[in-house]
Amino acid sequence: MTANSNRFSTYTSTSVGTATGSDGKKDDHKKDMWSSMLDSVASGKRLPEKNLLVLGGTVDSQRDFLEALSSNNLRSSLDRNNQKTPPIANSFALGYTYYNVLDADQEDILARVSLYLLTNPAPSFTSLLNPLLTPQSISNTLIVILLDWSQPWLWMRQLREWLLLLRTVMMSLSPECKETMEEVMISWRDRGRTGGSVNLDGTGAVAAEGDVALPLGPGEWEDALGLPLCVVCQNSEMIDYLEKTQGWKEEKFDLVLQYLRTILLRHGASLIYTTPSTASPLQSLIHASLGIHSLLKRAPLKANVIDRDKIMVPPNWDSWGKIRVLRDGFDVERVSEGWSIDLDQPFPSSKRDGAEDPNHQVNGETNGTNEHEGSSVLFYEEQVQDTSLDALQLAQGNTDTNRLEVTSADTQGFLSSQLERLEQQKKADEKAGKDNSFAQGSTDDMISDHIGPVQFNMGGIQVDADDMVQRLKDRQAYGQSPEPHLDDGSQLEEGAPVDTDTLAKFFGNLMNRKPTVGGGATKT
């Protein structure tokens, strides 16, 4: 029995041990299978990550740009998921926010766009931009520079500062990043080009009959940055304001557009004008440049260089010939060569944006940034100026028309200077009054001598006007003379003899008068 128990125990333990080992292997295999399935599903649903590096503008203008870019997508996604609006942290240094790009049916999320926002081209911010550019993120990154129609005379200087900052950042990247950027630029030269095989959004294009891929023309892609670039000119409704208040004409607006197109052509960049609360192809342009395309609806991008407040120039569409057609007399070669001179300047410059430099003059005589001869920035600022400040600047003796700086004086110092002015004015007025009275008297004498005595008839009596005026003056003087004091009267009474005969004769005459028929008295 003992043997049986031992045999049973041995069998049972062996069987149990064998079963436990086989079940463990099956469980491990199941776990590996489920993990691989979950990983594959997760990788299939992982959203493509796109990056937007937004440079320039203000905190408010950057928020306006994000609202115009993501208004429909953001509202639909929030309504569907009952989520709050993603916060926008762009008040200090490098800001950040994001939004999801939805398909045309507002159901599927095509990509998530991360926005990195920077308002100031300070050299200290280059260290914040370097980590954003990696070999994996470079092909999914687009640079956007914001300009504002409230200050179009500063555009060339602002563009130069931002591009010099970007050059500084890209020169400090690793060799792997630089190699990736070179590959990206080579692929971008054919995207969206007429007759090319690749659309702007990166999808394949079907060439029509007779379409031939055009080679690069003069001035195209001569200063490739390493990343695609888009320039957005906000608040284009200010165009009408400039026309009404500063007298801008169509020639001036065309000149600004020609400068922008010539410069951006060297970098293979796109250009668009936007107006708040107005539909524009901004969303389609940005998403296509990031390689985001809808599977349900494809919005075509058409260039527009006719409507002055709805300009849109896609990349690889423009050329020197198209720029010249806009307005005759524009020297596109000179501007293009001058821009290469501008980009050869060191960064940072002594003063940025021109408006911060009190010594900056648009006429080139005095310039705190030491502009080189042939600079496109200098040419532009000579032709595009802020004329609203000209009169005030001239009145202040200041020739800087880019910025109005007023330094308030101390209150007590201002009041003391005003007191001195008032004293001087008072003395001048008194002197002028004396001169006027003397001149008036002499003038009256001259008139009297010239005209002679004036007489007029008054009730049948011939009256001398001069004599009458003199009597009136004497009477007025006599009435205003002070009465004699008592001491003076007593002295007169004591010293002067009284004529009694005259008084007696006077009273006798009064007594001898006889009454007349009318009740009067007559002399006898």
mmCIF file of N, CA, C and O in Angstrom, residues 368-448:
data_model
loop_
_atom_site.group_PDB
_atom_site.id
_atom_site.type_symbol
_atom_site.label_atom_id
_atom_site.label_comp_id
_atom_site.label_asym_id
_atom_site.label_seq_id
_atom_site.Cartn_x
_atom_site.Cartn_y
_atom_site.Cartn_z
ATOM 1 N N GLY A 368 22.157 103.261 -38.144
ATOM 2 C CA GLY A 368 22.810 102.598 -37.032
ATOM 3 C C GLY A 368 23.194 101.174 -37.344
ATOM 4 O O GLY A 368 24.020 100.590 -36.665
ATOM 5 N N THR A 369 22.569 100.530 -38.351
ATOM 6 C CA THR A 369 22.884 99.156 -38.673
ATOM 7 C C THR A 369 23.982 99.047 -39.730
ATOM 8 O O THR A 369 24.306 97.942 -40.141
ATOM 9 N N ASN A 370 24.549 100.151 -40.181
ATOM 10 C CA ASN A 370 25.650 100.142 -41.144
ATOM 11 C C ASN A 370 25.269 99.335 -42.390
ATOM 12 O O ASN A 370 25.903 98.332 -42.727
ATOM 13 N N GLU A 371 24.205 99.751 -43.058
ATOM 14 C CA GLU A 371 23.751 99.053 -44.255
ATOM 15 C C GLU A 371 24.808 99.154 -45.348
ATOM 16 O O GLU A 371 25.385 100.211 -45.584
ATOM 17 N N HIS A 372 25.041 98.032 -46.011
ATOM 18 C CA HIS A 372 26.006 97.998 -47.099
ATOM 19 C C HIS A 372 25.379 98.566 -48.369
ATOM 20 O O HIS A 372 24.161 98.550 -48.551
ATOM 21 N N GLU A 373 26.230 99.046 -49.228
ATOM 22 C CA GLU A 373 25.754 99.593 -50.489
ATOM 23 C C GLU A 373 25.133 98.490 -51.330
ATOM 24 O O GLU A 373 25.690 97.394 -51.459
ATOM 25 N N GLY A 374 23.980 98.770 -51.904
ATOM 26 C CA GLY A 374 23.265 97.775 -52.687
ATOM 27 C C GLY A 374 22.307 96.935 -51.879
ATOM 28 O O GLY A 374 21.710 95.994 -52.413
ATOM 29 N N SER A 375 22.103 97.243 -50.597
ATOM 30 C CA SER A 375 21.220 96.467 -49.743
ATOM 31 C C SER A 375 19.765 96.618 -50.191
ATOM 32 O O SER A 375 19.291 97.722 -50.445
ATOM 33 N N SER A 376 19.058 95.502 -50.294
ATOM 34 C CA SER A 376 17.641 95.548 -50.652
ATOM 35 C C SER A 376 16.811 96.181 -49.543
ATOM 36 O O SER A 376 15.789 96.814 -49.813
ATOM 37 N N VAL A 377 17.219 95.990 -48.300
ATOM 38 C CA VAL A 377 16.510 96.624 -47.184
ATOM 39 C C VAL A 377 16.577 98.144 -47.322
ATOM 40 O O VAL A 377 15.589 98.851 -47.116
ATOM 41 N N LEU A 378 17.738 98.641 -47.701
ATOM 42 C CA LEU A 378 17.909 100.083 -47.876
ATOM 43 C C LEU A 378 17.067 100.592 -49.043
ATOM 44 O O LEU A 378 16.398 101.631 -48.941
ATOM 45 N N PHE A 379 17.062 99.871 -50.172
ATOM 46 C CA PHE A 379 16.239 100.265 -51.319
ATOM 47 C C PHE A 379 14.753 100.294 -50.935
ATOM 48 O O PHE A 379 14.025 101.215 -51.298
ATOM 49 N N TYR A 380 14.337 99.273 -50.221
ATOM 50 C CA TYR A 380 12.922 99.168 -49.852
ATOM 51 C C TYR A 380 12.500 100.316 -48.945
ATOM 52 O O TYR A 380 11.439 100.929 -49.141
ATOM 53 N N GLU A 381 13.301 100.627 -47.948
ATOM 54 C CA GLU A 381 12.931 101.669 -46.992
ATOM 55 C C GLU A 381 13.032 103.065 -47.592
ATOM 56 O O GLU A 381 12.436 103.998 -47.062
ATOM 57 N N GLU A 382 13.778 103.224 -48.671
ATOM 58 C CA GLU A 382 13.777 104.497 -49.367
ATOM 59 C C GLU A 382 12.472 104.726 -50.127
ATOM 60 O O GLU A 382 12.025 105.862 -50.291
ATOM 61 N N GLN A 383 11.837 103.640 -50.570
ATOM 62 C CA GLN A 383 10.627 103.741 -51.389
ATOM 63 C C GLN A 383 9.341 103.542 -50.598
ATOM 64 O O GLN A 383 8.293 104.028 -51.001
ATOM 65 N N VAL A 384 9.416 102.836 -49.495
ATOM 66 C CA VAL A 384 8.232 102.554 -48.674
ATOM 67 C C VAL A 384 8.488 103.138 -47.291
ATOM 68 O O VAL A 384 9.292 102.611 -46.528
ATOM 69 N N GLN A 385 7.798 104.238 -46.988
ATOM 70 C CA GLN A 385 8.011 104.944 -45.733
ATOM 71 C C GLN A 385 6.683 105.222 -45.049
ATOM 72 O O GLN A 385 5.624 105.220 -45.686
ATOM 73 N N ASP A 386 6.771 105.482 -43.758
ATOM 74 C CA ASP A 386 5.601 105.863 -42.972
ATOM 75 C C ASP A 386 5.434 107.374 -43.065
ATOM 76 O O ASP A 386 6.061 108.125 -42.322
ATOM 77 N N THR A 387 4.580 107.821 -43.967
ATOM 78 C CA THR A 387 4.423 109.262 -44.198
ATOM 79 C C THR A 387 3.557 109.929 -43.145
ATOM 80 O O THR A 387 3.487 111.159 -43.105
ATOM 81 N N SER A 388 2.886 109.188 -42.280
ATOM 82 C CA SER A 388 2.022 109.808 -41.278
ATOM 83 C C SER A 388 2.811 110.554 -40.220
ATOM 84 O O SER A 388 2.272 111.425 -39.541
ATOM 85 N N LEU A 389 4.096 110.232 -40.064
ATOM 86 C CA LEU A 389 4.901 110.881 -39.033
ATOM 87 C C LEU A 389 5.819 111.960 -39.582
ATOM 88 O O LEU A 389 6.572 112.556 -38.827
ATOM 89 N N ASP A 390 5.767 112.220 -40.885
ATOM 90 C CA ASP A 390 6.716 113.151 -41.479
ATOM 91 C C ASP A 390 6.583 114.550 -40.892
ATOM 92 O O ASP A 390 7.569 115.176 -40.497
ATOM 93 N N ALA A 391 5.361 115.082 -40.839
ATOM 94 C CA ALA A 391 5.174 116.457 -40.358
ATOM 95 C C ALA A 391 5.584 116.596 -38.899
ATOM 96 O O ALA A 391 6.260 117.558 -38.517
ATOM 97 N N LEU A 392 5.203 115.624 -38.080
ATOM 98 C CA LEU A 392 5.546 115.702 -36.670
ATOM 99 C C LEU A 392 7.039 115.534 -36.446
ATOM 100 O O LEU A 392 7.635 116.207 -35.603
ATOM 101 N N GLN A 393 7.675 114.667 -37.221
ATOM 102 C CA GLN A 393 9.109 114.483 -37.071
ATOM 103 C C GLN A 393 9.864 115.734 -37.491
ATOM 104 O O GLN A 393 10.850 116.122 -36.861
ATOM 105 N N LEU A 394 9.429 116.372 -38.566
ATOM 106 C CA LEU A 394 10.086 117.595 -39.006
ATOM 107 C C LEU A 394 9.907 118.716 -37.976
ATOM 108 O O LEU A 394 10.802 119.518 -37.752
ATOM 109 N N ALA A 395 8.730 118.777 -37.359
ATOM 110 C CA ALA A 395 8.493 119.799 -36.343
ATOM 111 C C ALA A 395 9.400 119.594 -35.135
ATOM 112 O O ALA A 395 9.835 120.550 -34.491
ATOM 113 N N GLN A 396 9.721 118.349 -34.842
ATOM 114 C CA GLN A 396 10.597 118.060 -33.713
ATOM 115 C C GLN A 396 12.068 118.071 -34.101
ATOM 116 O O GLN A 396 12.925 117.868 -33.252
ATOM 117 N N GLY A 397 12.361 118.288 -35.366
ATOM 118 C CA GLY A 397 13.744 118.277 -35.809
ATOM 119 C C GLY A 397 14.342 116.897 -35.846
ATOM 120 O O GLY A 397 15.557 116.730 -35.765
ATOM 121 N N ASN A 398 13.518 115.879 -35.969
ATOM 122 C CA ASN A 398 13.966 114.492 -35.981
ATOM 123 C C ASN A 398 13.634 113.895 -37.332
ATOM 124 O O ASN A 398 12.490 113.945 -37.766
ATOM 125 N N THR A 399 14.621 113.318 -37.973
ATOM 126 C CA THR A 399 14.426 112.772 -39.311
ATOM 127 C C THR A 399 14.117 111.291 -39.292
ATOM 128 O O THR A 399 14.024 110.673 -40.336
ATOM 129 N N ASP A 400 13.984 110.701 -38.134
ATOM 130 C CA ASP A 400 13.651 109.287 -38.059
ATOM 131 C C ASP A 400 12.151 109.130 -38.244
ATOM 132 O O ASP A 400 11.369 109.452 -37.364
ATOM 133 N N THR A 401 11.729 108.613 -39.388
ATOM 134 C CA THR A 401 10.308 108.456 -39.681
ATOM 135 C C THR A 401 9.825 107.048 -39.411
ATOM 136 O O THR A 401 8.696 106.708 -39.750
ATOM 137 N N ASN A 402 10.653 106.212 -38.825
ATOM 138 C CA ASN A 402 10.234 104.851 -38.541
ATOM 139 C C ASN A 402 9.636 104.693 -37.159
ATOM 140 O O ASN A 402 8.902 103.761 -36.898
ATOM 141 N N ARG A 403 9.969 105.594 -36.247
ATOM 142 C CA ARG A 403 9.482 105.447 -34.885
ATOM 143 C C ARG A 403 9.370 106.809 -34.230
ATOM 144 O O ARG A 403 10.228 107.663 -34.421
ATOM 145 N N LEU A 404 8.328 107.026 -33.476
ATOM 146 C CA LEU A 404 8.097 108.269 -32.763
ATOM 147 C C LEU A 404 8.398 108.027 -31.292
ATOM 148 O O LEU A 404 7.719 107.271 -30.624
ATOM 149 N N GLU A 405 9.440 108.651 -30.792
ATOM 150 C CA GLU A 405 9.832 108.510 -29.397
ATOM 151 C C GLU A 405 9.712 109.858 -28.715
ATOM 152 O O GLU A 405 10.300 110.838 -29.161
ATOM 153 N N VAL A 406 8.944 109.932 -27.653
ATOM 154 C CA VAL A 406 8.726 111.164 -26.908
ATOM 155 C C VAL A 406 9.181 110.935 -25.479
ATOM 156 O O VAL A 406 8.707 110.011 -24.810
ATOM 157 N N THR A 407 10.107 111.760 -25.014
ATOM 158 C CA THR A 407 10.591 111.688 -23.647
ATOM 159 C C THR A 407 9.943 112.806 -22.843
ATOM 160 O O THR A 407 10.143 113.994 -23.138
ATOM 161 N N SER A 408 9.146 112.454 -21.870
ATOM 162 C CA SER A 408 8.432 113.457 -21.075
ATOM 163 C C SER A 408 9.378 114.141 -20.101
ATOM 164 O O SER A 408 10.231 113.498 -19.483
ATOM 165 N N ALA A 409 9.219 115.470 -19.961
ATOM 166 C CA ALA A 409 10.061 116.250 -19.066
ATOM 167 C C ALA A 409 9.503 116.199 -17.643
ATOM 168 O O ALA A 409 8.341 115.850 -17.412
ATOM 169 N N ASP A 410 10.355 116.567 -16.689
ATOM 170 C CA ASP A 410 9.928 116.637 -15.303
ATOM 171 C C ASP A 410 8.857 117.720 -15.151
ATOM 172 O O ASP A 410 8.907 118.772 -15.796
ATOM 173 N N THR A 411 7.902 117.482 -14.259
ATOM 174 C CA THR A 411 6.771 118.405 -14.123
ATOM 175 C C THR A 411 7.229 119.795 -13.688
ATOM 176 O O THR A 411 6.840 120.816 -14.272
ATOM 177 N N GLN A 412 8.064 119.864 -12.650
ATOM 178 C CA GLN A 412 8.521 121.158 -12.150
ATOM 179 C C GLN A 412 9.406 121.865 -13.168
ATOM 180 O O GLN A 412 9.321 123.083 -13.361
ATOM 181 N N GLY A 413 10.227 121.100 -13.851
ATOM 182 C CA GLY A 413 11.058 121.704 -14.887
ATOM 183 C C GLY A 413 10.229 122.262 -16.019
ATOM 184 O O GLY A 413 10.513 123.343 -16.554
ATOM 185 N N PHE A 414 9.195 121.532 -16.408
ATOM 186 C CA PHE A 414 8.311 122.012 -17.466
ATOM 187 C C PHE A 414 7.592 123.291 -17.048
ATOM 188 O O PHE A 414 7.491 124.252 -17.826
ATOM 189 N N LEU A 415 7.072 123.338 -15.808
ATOM 190 C CA LEU A 415 6.363 124.525 -15.344
ATOM 191 C C LEU A 415 7.284 125.737 -15.236
ATOM 192 O O LEU A 415 6.885 126.860 -15.566
ATOM 193 N N SER A 416 8.525 125.531 -14.777
ATOM 194 C CA SER A 416 9.461 126.662 -14.681
ATOM 195 C C SER A 416 9.802 127.213 -16.058
ATOM 196 O O SER A 416 9.895 128.430 -16.251
ATOM 197 N N SER A 417 9.975 126.318 -17.025
ATOM 198 C CA SER A 417 10.252 126.806 -18.380
ATOM 199 C C SER A 417 9.053 127.557 -18.947
ATOM 200 O O SER A 417 9.208 128.564 -19.645
ATOM 201 N N GLN A 418 7.843 127.095 -18.632
ATOM 202 C CA GLN A 418 6.662 127.805 -19.097
ATOM 203 C C GLN A 418 6.526 129.174 -18.439
ATOM 204 O O GLN A 418 6.084 130.138 -19.071
ATOM 205 N N LEU A 419 6.926 129.278 -17.154
ATOM 206 C CA LEU A 419 6.884 130.568 -16.471
ATOM 207 C C LEU A 419 7.830 131.569 -17.125
ATOM 208 O O LEU A 419 7.482 132.745 -17.322
ATOM 209 N N GLU A 420 9.024 131.117 -17.479
ATOM 210 C CA GLU A 420 9.960 131.998 -18.168
ATOM 211 C C GLU A 420 9.396 132.438 -19.511
ATOM 212 O O GLU A 420 9.531 133.607 -19.900
ATOM 213 N N ARG A 421 8.744 131.536 -20.194
ATOM 214 C CA ARG A 421 8.134 131.903 -21.476
ATOM 215 C C ARG A 421 7.039 132.949 -21.294
ATOM 216 O O ARG A 421 6.938 133.911 -22.067
ATOM 217 N N LEU A 422 6.231 132.775 -20.254
ATOM 218 C CA LEU A 422 5.152 133.731 -20.017
ATOM 219 C C LEU A 422 5.691 135.117 -19.652
ATOM 220 O O LEU A 422 5.143 136.142 -20.093
ATOM 221 N N GLU A 423 6.767 135.167 -18.861
ATOM 222 C CA GLU A 423 7.371 136.450 -18.506
ATOM 223 C C GLU A 423 7.912 137.154 -19.746
ATOM 224 O O GLU A 423 7.739 138.358 -19.936
ATOM 225 N N GLN A 424 8.588 136.390 -20.588
ATOM 226 C CA GLN A 424 9.113 136.977 -21.818
ATOM 227 C C GLN A 424 7.981 137.468 -22.713
ATOM 228 O O GLN A 424 8.070 138.548 -23.315
ATOM 229 N N GLN A 425 6.900 136.707 -22.782
ATOM 230 C CA GLN A 425 5.782 137.114 -23.614
ATOM 231 C C GLN A 425 5.108 138.365 -23.056
ATOM 232 O O GLN A 425 4.676 139.253 -23.813
ATOM 233 N N LYS A 426 5.050 138.453 -21.728
ATOM 234 C CA LYS A 426 4.451 139.630 -21.101
ATOM 235 C C LYS A 426 5.255 140.887 -21.409
ATOM 236 O O LYS A 426 4.704 141.947 -21.745
ATOM 237 N N LYS A 427 6.580 140.796 -21.297
ATOM 238 C CA LYS A 427 7.430 141.948 -21.625
ATOM 239 C C LYS A 427 7.281 142.333 -23.090
ATOM 240 O O LYS A 427 7.228 143.524 -23.430
ATOM 241 N N ALA A 428 7.210 141.347 -23.924
ATOM 242 C CA ALA A 428 7.055 141.643 -25.359
ATOM 243 C C ALA A 428 5.726 142.325 -25.636
ATOM 244 O O ALA A 428 5.650 143.265 -26.445
ATOM 245 N N ASP A 429 4.669 141.893 -24.947
ATOM 246 C CA ASP A 429 3.356 142.517 -25.145
ATOM 247 C C ASP A 429 3.345 143.959 -24.650
ATOM 248 O O ASP A 429 2.762 144.852 -25.285
ATOM 249 N N GLU A 430 3.985 144.219 -23.484
ATOM 250 C CA GLU A 430 4.045 145.590 -22.962
ATOM 251 C C GLU A 430 4.805 146.508 -23.911
ATOM 252 O O GLU A 430 4.401 147.635 -24.179
ATOM 253 N N LYS A 431 5.909 146.039 -24.404
ATOM 254 C CA LYS A 431 6.693 146.842 -25.343
ATOM 255 C C LYS A 431 5.900 147.110 -26.614
ATOM 256 O O LYS A 431 5.900 148.228 -27.149
ATOM 257 N N ALA A 432 5.184 146.085 -27.074
ATOM 258 C CA ALA A 432 4.387 146.267 -28.281
ATOM 259 C C ALA A 432 3.250 147.260 -28.043
ATOM 260 O O ALA A 432 2.915 148.057 -28.919
ATOM 261 N N GLY A 433 2.670 147.271 -26.795
ATOM 262 C CA GLY A 433 1.606 148.218 -26.481
ATOM 263 C C GLY A 433 2.087 149.652 -26.489
ATOM 264 O O GLY A 433 1.411 150.564 -26.986
ATOM 265 N N LYS A 434 3.266 149.895 -25.925
ATOM 266 C CA LYS A 434 3.832 151.247 -25.935
ATOM 267 C C LYS A 434 4.109 151.716 -27.358
ATOM 268 O O LYS A 434 3.822 152.844 -27.735
ATOM 269 N N ASP A 435 4.690 150.861 -28.118
ATOM 270 C CA ASP A 435 4.986 151.224 -29.502
ATOM 271 C C ASP A 435 3.701 151.539 -30.265
ATOM 272 O O ASP A 435 3.643 152.485 -31.061
ATOM 273 N N ASN A 436 2.644 150.802 -29.971
ATOM 274 C CA ASN A 436 1.383 151.020 -30.675
ATOM 275 C C ASN A 436 0.743 152.355 -30.276
ATOM 276 O O ASN A 436 0.187 153.069 -31.110
ATOM 277 N N SER A 437 0.823 152.721 -28.973
ATOM 278 C CA SER A 437 0.241 153.996 -28.531
ATOM 279 C C SER A 437 0.979 155.183 -29.133
ATOM 280 O O SER A 437 0.376 156.147 -29.588
ATOM 281 N N PHE A 438 2.302 155.102 -29.160
ATOM 282 C CA PHE A 438 3.083 156.182 -29.772
ATOM 283 C C PHE A 438 2.790 156.278 -31.260
ATOM 284 O O PHE A 438 2.608 157.369 -31.812
ATOM 285 N N ALA A 439 2.700 155.105 -31.882
ATOM 286 C CA ALA A 439 2.418 155.124 -33.323
ATOM 287 C C ALA A 439 1.017 155.651 -33.589
ATOM 288 O O ALA A 439 0.789 156.376 -34.560
ATOM 289 N N GLN A 440 0.057 155.361 -32.677
ATOM 290 C CA GLN A 440 -1.305 155.842 -32.869
ATOM 291 C C GLN A 440 -1.376 157.362 -32.743
ATOM 292 O O GLN A 440 -2.046 158.045 -33.515
ATOM 293 N N GLY A 441 -0.636 157.921 -31.710
ATOM 294 C CA GLY A 441 -0.627 159.378 -31.542
ATOM 295 C C GLY A 441 -0.018 160.092 -32.720
ATOM 296 O O GLY A 441 -0.548 161.089 -33.229
ATOM 297 N N SER A 442 1.093 159.603 -33.151
ATOM 298 C CA SER A 442 1.749 160.236 -34.298
ATOM 299 C C SER A 442 0.895 160.122 -35.551
ATOM 300 O O SER A 442 0.844 161.029 -36.380
ATOM 301 N N THR A 443 0.188 159.020 -35.656
ATOM 302 C CA THR A 443 -0.677 158.827 -36.825
ATOM 303 C C THR A 443 -1.835 159.820 -36.812
ATOM 304 O O THR A 443 -2.200 160.394 -37.848
ATOM 305 N N ASP A 444 -2.418 160.059 -35.615
ATOM 306 C CA ASP A 444 -3.518 161.029 -35.518
ATOM 307 C C ASP A 444 -3.059 162.446 -35.895
ATOM 308 O O ASP A 444 -3.770 163.184 -36.591
ATOM 309 N N ASP A 445 -1.871 162.857 -35.420
ATOM 310 C CA ASP A 445 -1.346 164.185 -35.760
ATOM 311 C C ASP A 445 -1.127 164.328 -37.253
ATOM 312 O O ASP A 445 -1.444 165.367 -37.853
ATOM 313 N N MET A 446 -0.603 163.269 -37.847
ATOM 314 C CA MET A 446 -0.358 163.321 -39.288
ATOM 315 C C MET A 446 -1.668 163.448 -40.056
ATOM 316 O O MET A 446 -1.772 164.210 -41.019
ATOM 317 N N ILE A 447 -2.708 162.763 -39.581
ATOM 318 C CA ILE A 447 -4.002 162.831 -40.276
ATOM 319 C C ILE A 447 -4.617 164.226 -40.131
ATOM 320 O O ILE A 447 -5.170 164.799 -41.084
ATOM 321 N N SER A 448 -4.494 164.805 -38.913
ATOM 322 C CA SER A 448 -5.073 166.138 -38.696
ATOM 323 C C SER A 448 -4.377 167.191 -39.553
ATOM 324 O O SER A 448 -5.021 168.076 -40.132
#
